[in-house]
Short mmCIF file of C-alpha atoms in Angstrom, two decimals:
data_model
loop_
_atom_site.label_atom_id
_atom_site.label_comp_id
_atom_site.label_asym_id
_atom_site.label_seq_id
_atom_site.Cartn_x
_atom_site.Cartn_y
_atom_site.Cartn_z
CA UNK E 2 10.31 -39.91 -41.56
CA UNK E 3 10.04 -41.64 -44.91
CA UNK E 4 13.68 -40.78 -45.66
CA UNK E 5 14.94 -42.47 -42.49
CA UNK E 6 12.85 -45.58 -43.18
CA UNK E 7 14.25 -45.73 -46.71
CA UNK E 8 17.82 -45.17 -45.46
CA UNK E 9 17.45 -47.90 -42.85
CA UNK E 10 16.18 -50.32 -45.47
CA UNK E 11 19.12 -49.58 -47.79
CA UNK E 12 21.61 -50.07 -44.96
CA UNK E 13 20.17 -53.36 -43.72
CA UNK E 14 19.87 -54.67 -47.28
CA UNK E 15 23.54 -53.84 -47.80
CA UNK E 16 24.50 -55.77 -44.64
CA UNK E 17 22.61 -58.82 -45.91
CA UNK E 18 24.45 -58.60 -49.23
CA UNK E 19 27.78 -58.47 -47.41
CA UNK E 20 26.86 -61.56 -45.38
CA UNK E 21 25.79 -63.48 -48.49
CA UNK E 22 28.94 -62.51 -50.41
CA UNK E 23 31.20 -63.61 -47.54
CA UNK E 24 29.23 -66.85 -47.09
CA UNK E 25 29.52 -67.71 -50.79
CA UNK E 26 33.25 -66.95 -50.72
CA UNK E 27 33.81 -69.21 -47.72
CA UNK E 28 31.70 -71.99 -49.25
CA UNK E 29 33.61 -71.88 -52.53
CA UNK E 30 36.94 -71.90 -50.69
CA UNK E 31 35.94 -74.79 -48.43
CA UNK E 32 34.83 -76.91 -51.39
CA UNK E 33 38.08 -76.21 -53.25
CA UNK E 34 40.13 -77.10 -50.17
CA UNK E 35 38.10 -80.29 -49.71
CA UNK E 36 39.01 -81.45 -53.21
CA UNK E 37 42.64 -80.30 -52.96
CA UNK E 38 43.03 -82.26 -49.72
CA UNK E 39 42.65 -85.45 -51.73
CA UNK E 40 45.92 -84.61 -53.48
CA UNK E 41 47.97 -82.99 -50.70
CA UNK E 42 46.61 -82.64 -47.18
CA UNK E 43 49.71 -80.87 -45.89
CA UNK E 44 49.40 -77.98 -48.34
CA UNK E 45 45.72 -77.55 -47.50
CA UNK E 46 46.41 -77.72 -43.77
CA UNK E 47 49.13 -75.06 -43.92
CA UNK E 48 47.72 -72.71 -46.55
CA UNK E 49 43.96 -73.14 -46.26
CA UNK E 50 43.25 -70.15 -44.03
CA UNK E 51 45.48 -67.90 -46.12
CA UNK E 52 43.52 -68.89 -49.21
CA UNK E 53 40.21 -68.10 -47.45
CA UNK E 54 41.53 -64.73 -46.26
CA UNK E 55 42.89 -63.75 -49.68
CA UNK E 56 39.61 -64.60 -51.36
CA UNK E 57 37.69 -62.41 -48.91
CA UNK E 58 40.15 -59.58 -49.49
CA UNK E 59 39.52 -59.81 -53.22
CA UNK E 60 35.74 -59.43 -52.94
CA UNK E 61 34.51 -56.35 -54.81
CA UNK E 62 31.53 -54.13 -54.16
CA UNK E 63 31.07 -54.84 -50.44
CA UNK E 64 31.54 -51.22 -49.40
CA UNK E 65 28.53 -49.92 -51.31
CA UNK E 66 24.99 -48.84 -50.59
CA UNK E 67 24.81 -48.02 -46.90
CA UNK E 68 28.16 -49.63 -46.00
CA UNK E 69 31.09 -47.44 -45.06
CA UNK E 70 33.69 -50.04 -44.15
CA UNK E 71 34.24 -53.75 -43.48
CA UNK E 72 36.64 -54.44 -40.60
CA UNK E 73 39.42 -57.03 -40.66
CA UNK E 74 38.40 -60.68 -40.85
CA UNK E 75 39.00 -62.79 -37.73
CA UNK E 76 39.27 -66.55 -38.38
CA UNK E 77 39.54 -67.51 -34.71
CA UNK E 78 37.97 -70.94 -34.16
CA UNK E 79 38.60 -72.16 -37.71
CA UNK E 80 40.06 -75.65 -38.13
CA UNK E 81 41.51 -77.28 -41.23
CA UNK E 82 42.26 -81.00 -41.05
CA UNK E 83 42.98 -80.66 -37.35
CA UNK E 84 43.51 -84.36 -36.66
CA UNK E 85 40.46 -85.28 -38.73
CA UNK E 86 38.93 -84.82 -42.18
CA UNK E 87 36.95 -81.66 -41.42
CA UNK E 88 37.38 -78.17 -42.81
CA UNK E 89 35.73 -75.59 -40.56
CA UNK E 90 35.86 -71.93 -41.53
CA UNK E 91 34.61 -69.40 -39.01
CA UNK E 92 35.02 -65.69 -39.65
CA UNK E 93 33.99 -62.65 -37.61
CA UNK E 94 34.03 -59.06 -38.80
CA UNK E 95 32.21 -55.77 -38.31
CA UNK E 96 30.16 -53.81 -40.78
CA UNK E 97 30.22 -50.04 -40.31
CA UNK E 98 27.28 -48.15 -41.78
CA UNK E 99 27.53 -44.73 -43.37
CA UNK E 100 27.46 -41.97 -40.79
CA UNK E 101 24.14 -40.27 -40.40
CA UNK E 102 22.02 -43.06 -41.82
CA UNK E 103 21.48 -45.14 -38.68
CA UNK E 104 23.02 -43.92 -35.39
CA UNK E 105 24.20 -47.34 -34.20
CA UNK E 106 27.69 -48.80 -33.73
CA UNK E 107 29.32 -51.18 -36.17
CA UNK E 108 27.37 -54.40 -36.59
CA UNK E 109 29.18 -57.65 -35.66
CA UNK E 110 28.68 -60.39 -38.27
CA UNK E 111 29.65 -64.07 -38.24
CA UNK E 112 29.85 -66.59 -41.07
CA UNK E 113 30.41 -70.34 -40.73
CA UNK E 114 31.11 -73.19 -43.16
CA UNK E 115 31.76 -76.85 -42.40
CA UNK E 116 32.64 -79.51 -44.96
CA UNK E 117 34.50 -82.80 -45.06
CA UNK E 118 37.80 -82.98 -46.91
CA UNK E 119 37.92 -85.24 -49.94
CA UNK E 120 40.38 -87.76 -48.56
CA UNK E 121 38.33 -90.92 -48.84
CA UNK E 122 38.41 -91.79 -52.53
CA UNK E 123 40.95 -94.00 -54.26
CA UNK E 124 42.98 -91.94 -56.72
CA UNK E 125 44.72 -93.55 -59.68
CA UNK E 126 48.30 -92.32 -59.52
CA UNK E 127 51.06 -92.02 -62.07
CA UNK E 128 48.95 -90.40 -64.79
CA UNK E 129 49.37 -86.75 -63.76
CA UNK E 130 45.64 -86.29 -64.19
CA UNK E 131 45.90 -86.66 -67.98
CA UNK E 132 44.61 -90.18 -68.41
CA UNK E 133 41.40 -89.98 -66.38
CA UNK E 134 38.56 -91.46 -68.36
CA UNK E 135 35.28 -89.60 -68.71
CA UNK E 136 33.62 -92.88 -67.70
CA UNK E 137 35.08 -92.76 -64.18
CA UNK E 138 32.42 -92.91 -61.47
CA UNK E 139 32.40 -93.01 -57.67
CA UNK E 140 30.79 -95.47 -55.27
CA UNK E 141 30.49 -95.48 -51.48
CA UNK E 142 31.21 -98.31 -49.11
CA UNK E 143 27.59 -99.12 -48.29
CA UNK E 144 25.80 -97.52 -51.25
CA UNK E 145 24.15 -99.25 -54.18
CA UNK E 146 24.49 -96.52 -56.81
CA UNK E 147 27.39 -94.92 -58.68
CA UNK E 148 27.98 -91.18 -58.99
CA UNK E 149 29.36 -89.31 -61.98
CA UNK E 150 29.97 -86.19 -59.89
CA UNK E 151 32.28 -86.69 -56.91
CA UNK E 152 30.73 -83.58 -55.33
CA UNK E 153 27.23 -85.14 -55.47
CA UNK E 154 25.28 -84.29 -52.32
CA UNK E 155 24.77 -88.01 -51.65
CA UNK E 156 28.49 -88.45 -50.97
CA UNK E 157 29.65 -84.90 -50.22
CA UNK E 158 27.41 -84.23 -47.26
CA UNK E 159 26.35 -80.76 -46.15
CA UNK E 160 26.23 -80.92 -42.36
CA UNK E 161 24.42 -78.43 -40.14
CA UNK E 162 24.62 -77.84 -36.41
CA UNK E 163 21.18 -77.60 -34.80
CA UNK E 164 19.67 -77.37 -31.35
CA UNK E 165 17.87 -80.13 -29.49
CA UNK E 166 14.36 -79.09 -30.54
CA UNK E 167 15.18 -79.05 -34.25
CA UNK E 168 17.26 -82.23 -34.05
CA UNK E 169 14.48 -84.24 -32.46
CA UNK E 170 12.22 -83.63 -35.39
CA UNK E 171 14.26 -86.54 -36.81
CA UNK E 172 14.78 -90.04 -35.40
CA UNK E 173 18.14 -90.64 -33.65
CA UNK E 174 21.12 -92.09 -35.47
CA UNK E 175 21.46 -95.79 -34.70
CA UNK E 176 25.24 -95.46 -34.47
CA UNK E 177 25.83 -92.47 -32.21
CA UNK E 178 22.55 -91.33 -30.66
CA UNK E 179 20.77 -94.43 -29.45
CA UNK E 180 23.91 -95.72 -27.73
CA UNK E 181 24.77 -92.49 -25.91
CA UNK E 182 23.30 -90.49 -23.05
CA UNK E 183 22.14 -87.96 -25.67
CA UNK E 184 22.22 -85.02 -23.26
CA UNK E 185 24.07 -82.52 -25.42
CA UNK E 186 22.84 -79.16 -26.66
CA UNK E 187 24.37 -79.39 -30.14
CA UNK E 188 23.43 -81.96 -32.75
CA UNK E 189 24.17 -82.54 -36.43
CA UNK E 190 21.88 -83.17 -39.38
CA UNK E 191 22.52 -83.38 -43.10
CA UNK E 192 20.69 -81.69 -45.94
CA UNK E 193 19.06 -84.89 -47.13
CA UNK E 194 19.50 -87.10 -44.06
CA UNK E 195 16.80 -88.87 -42.13
CA UNK E 196 18.21 -88.84 -38.58
CA UNK E 197 20.13 -86.62 -36.17
CA UNK E 198 23.64 -87.27 -34.85
CA UNK E 199 25.20 -86.56 -31.47
CA UNK E 200 28.82 -86.63 -32.63
CA UNK E 201 30.45 -84.90 -35.57
CA UNK E 202 32.79 -87.88 -35.86
CA UNK E 203 29.92 -90.35 -36.26
CA UNK E 204 30.56 -92.83 -39.06
CA UNK E 205 27.12 -91.99 -40.40
CA UNK E 206 28.46 -88.57 -41.37
CA UNK E 207 31.42 -89.97 -43.29
CA UNK E 208 31.70 -91.50 -46.73
CA UNK E 209 34.41 -93.93 -47.85
CA UNK E 210 34.53 -93.38 -51.60
CA UNK E 211 36.16 -95.43 -54.35
CA UNK E 212 36.67 -94.49 -57.98
CA UNK E 213 36.12 -97.01 -60.77
CA UNK E 214 34.92 -97.13 -64.36
CA UNK E 215 31.22 -97.14 -65.10
CA UNK E 216 31.62 -100.65 -66.55
CA UNK E 217 33.12 -101.88 -63.28
CA UNK E 218 30.33 -100.22 -61.30
CA UNK E 219 27.64 -101.83 -63.46
CA UNK E 220 29.34 -105.21 -63.16
CA UNK E 221 29.38 -104.79 -59.39
CA UNK E 222 25.63 -104.27 -59.29
CA UNK E 223 25.63 -100.48 -58.89
CA UNK E 224 22.97 -98.41 -60.61
CA UNK E 225 23.16 -94.72 -61.61
CA UNK E 226 22.54 -92.05 -58.96
CA UNK E 227 19.26 -90.20 -59.52
CA UNK E 228 20.85 -86.86 -58.63
CA UNK E 229 24.05 -86.77 -60.66
CA UNK E 230 23.87 -89.71 -63.08
CA UNK E 231 20.32 -89.47 -64.33
CA UNK E 232 19.17 -92.79 -62.92
CA UNK E 233 17.00 -94.11 -60.15
CA UNK E 234 17.97 -95.31 -56.71
#
């Protein structure tokens, strides 16, 4: 009996490791595509899924422990810059356990990543990326701080889909929730946000970002971001 309990634990632990490895791979790919979209949206739109698939194929050590095989990855439902600024990676696959450990069929697994493409900042052209000053910072349209890291969580939002019960732990967004019927079953919240949103396209979930020097930001009344620039907000 103890052997079967131990074997089951090893198998389930291995499945969790597979899920985490795939999730990290998708997250890394989505963030890279988000940045690359600022330079060439067409290349990202055409080759984004191929890049995600190739990175998953290159993962090592998944078929270990109690795992016998990982099935092919199905990206059905994924969207990359499909008429908007969003990169959505959905992947389904099956994890087959070693025969004789747990007599159950292959386990279906799903991973999901959503991020906004970096198409909102003003890029200085003509320098081929060689003349960018280390003093460049980023500001948002309605913010009052500058950011040294353009991937700062204040401007590169992590958005999560939640159900009605979880969403209504927050107040409604003044832009999209209070002015709608608000009868949906899917809502959106951010990692550090203070309200829930009814529409993924809500302006409250977008950031218009401009690049400037730190001297220009200071002259414009911006202070350093407490998360990425070591200041206070």
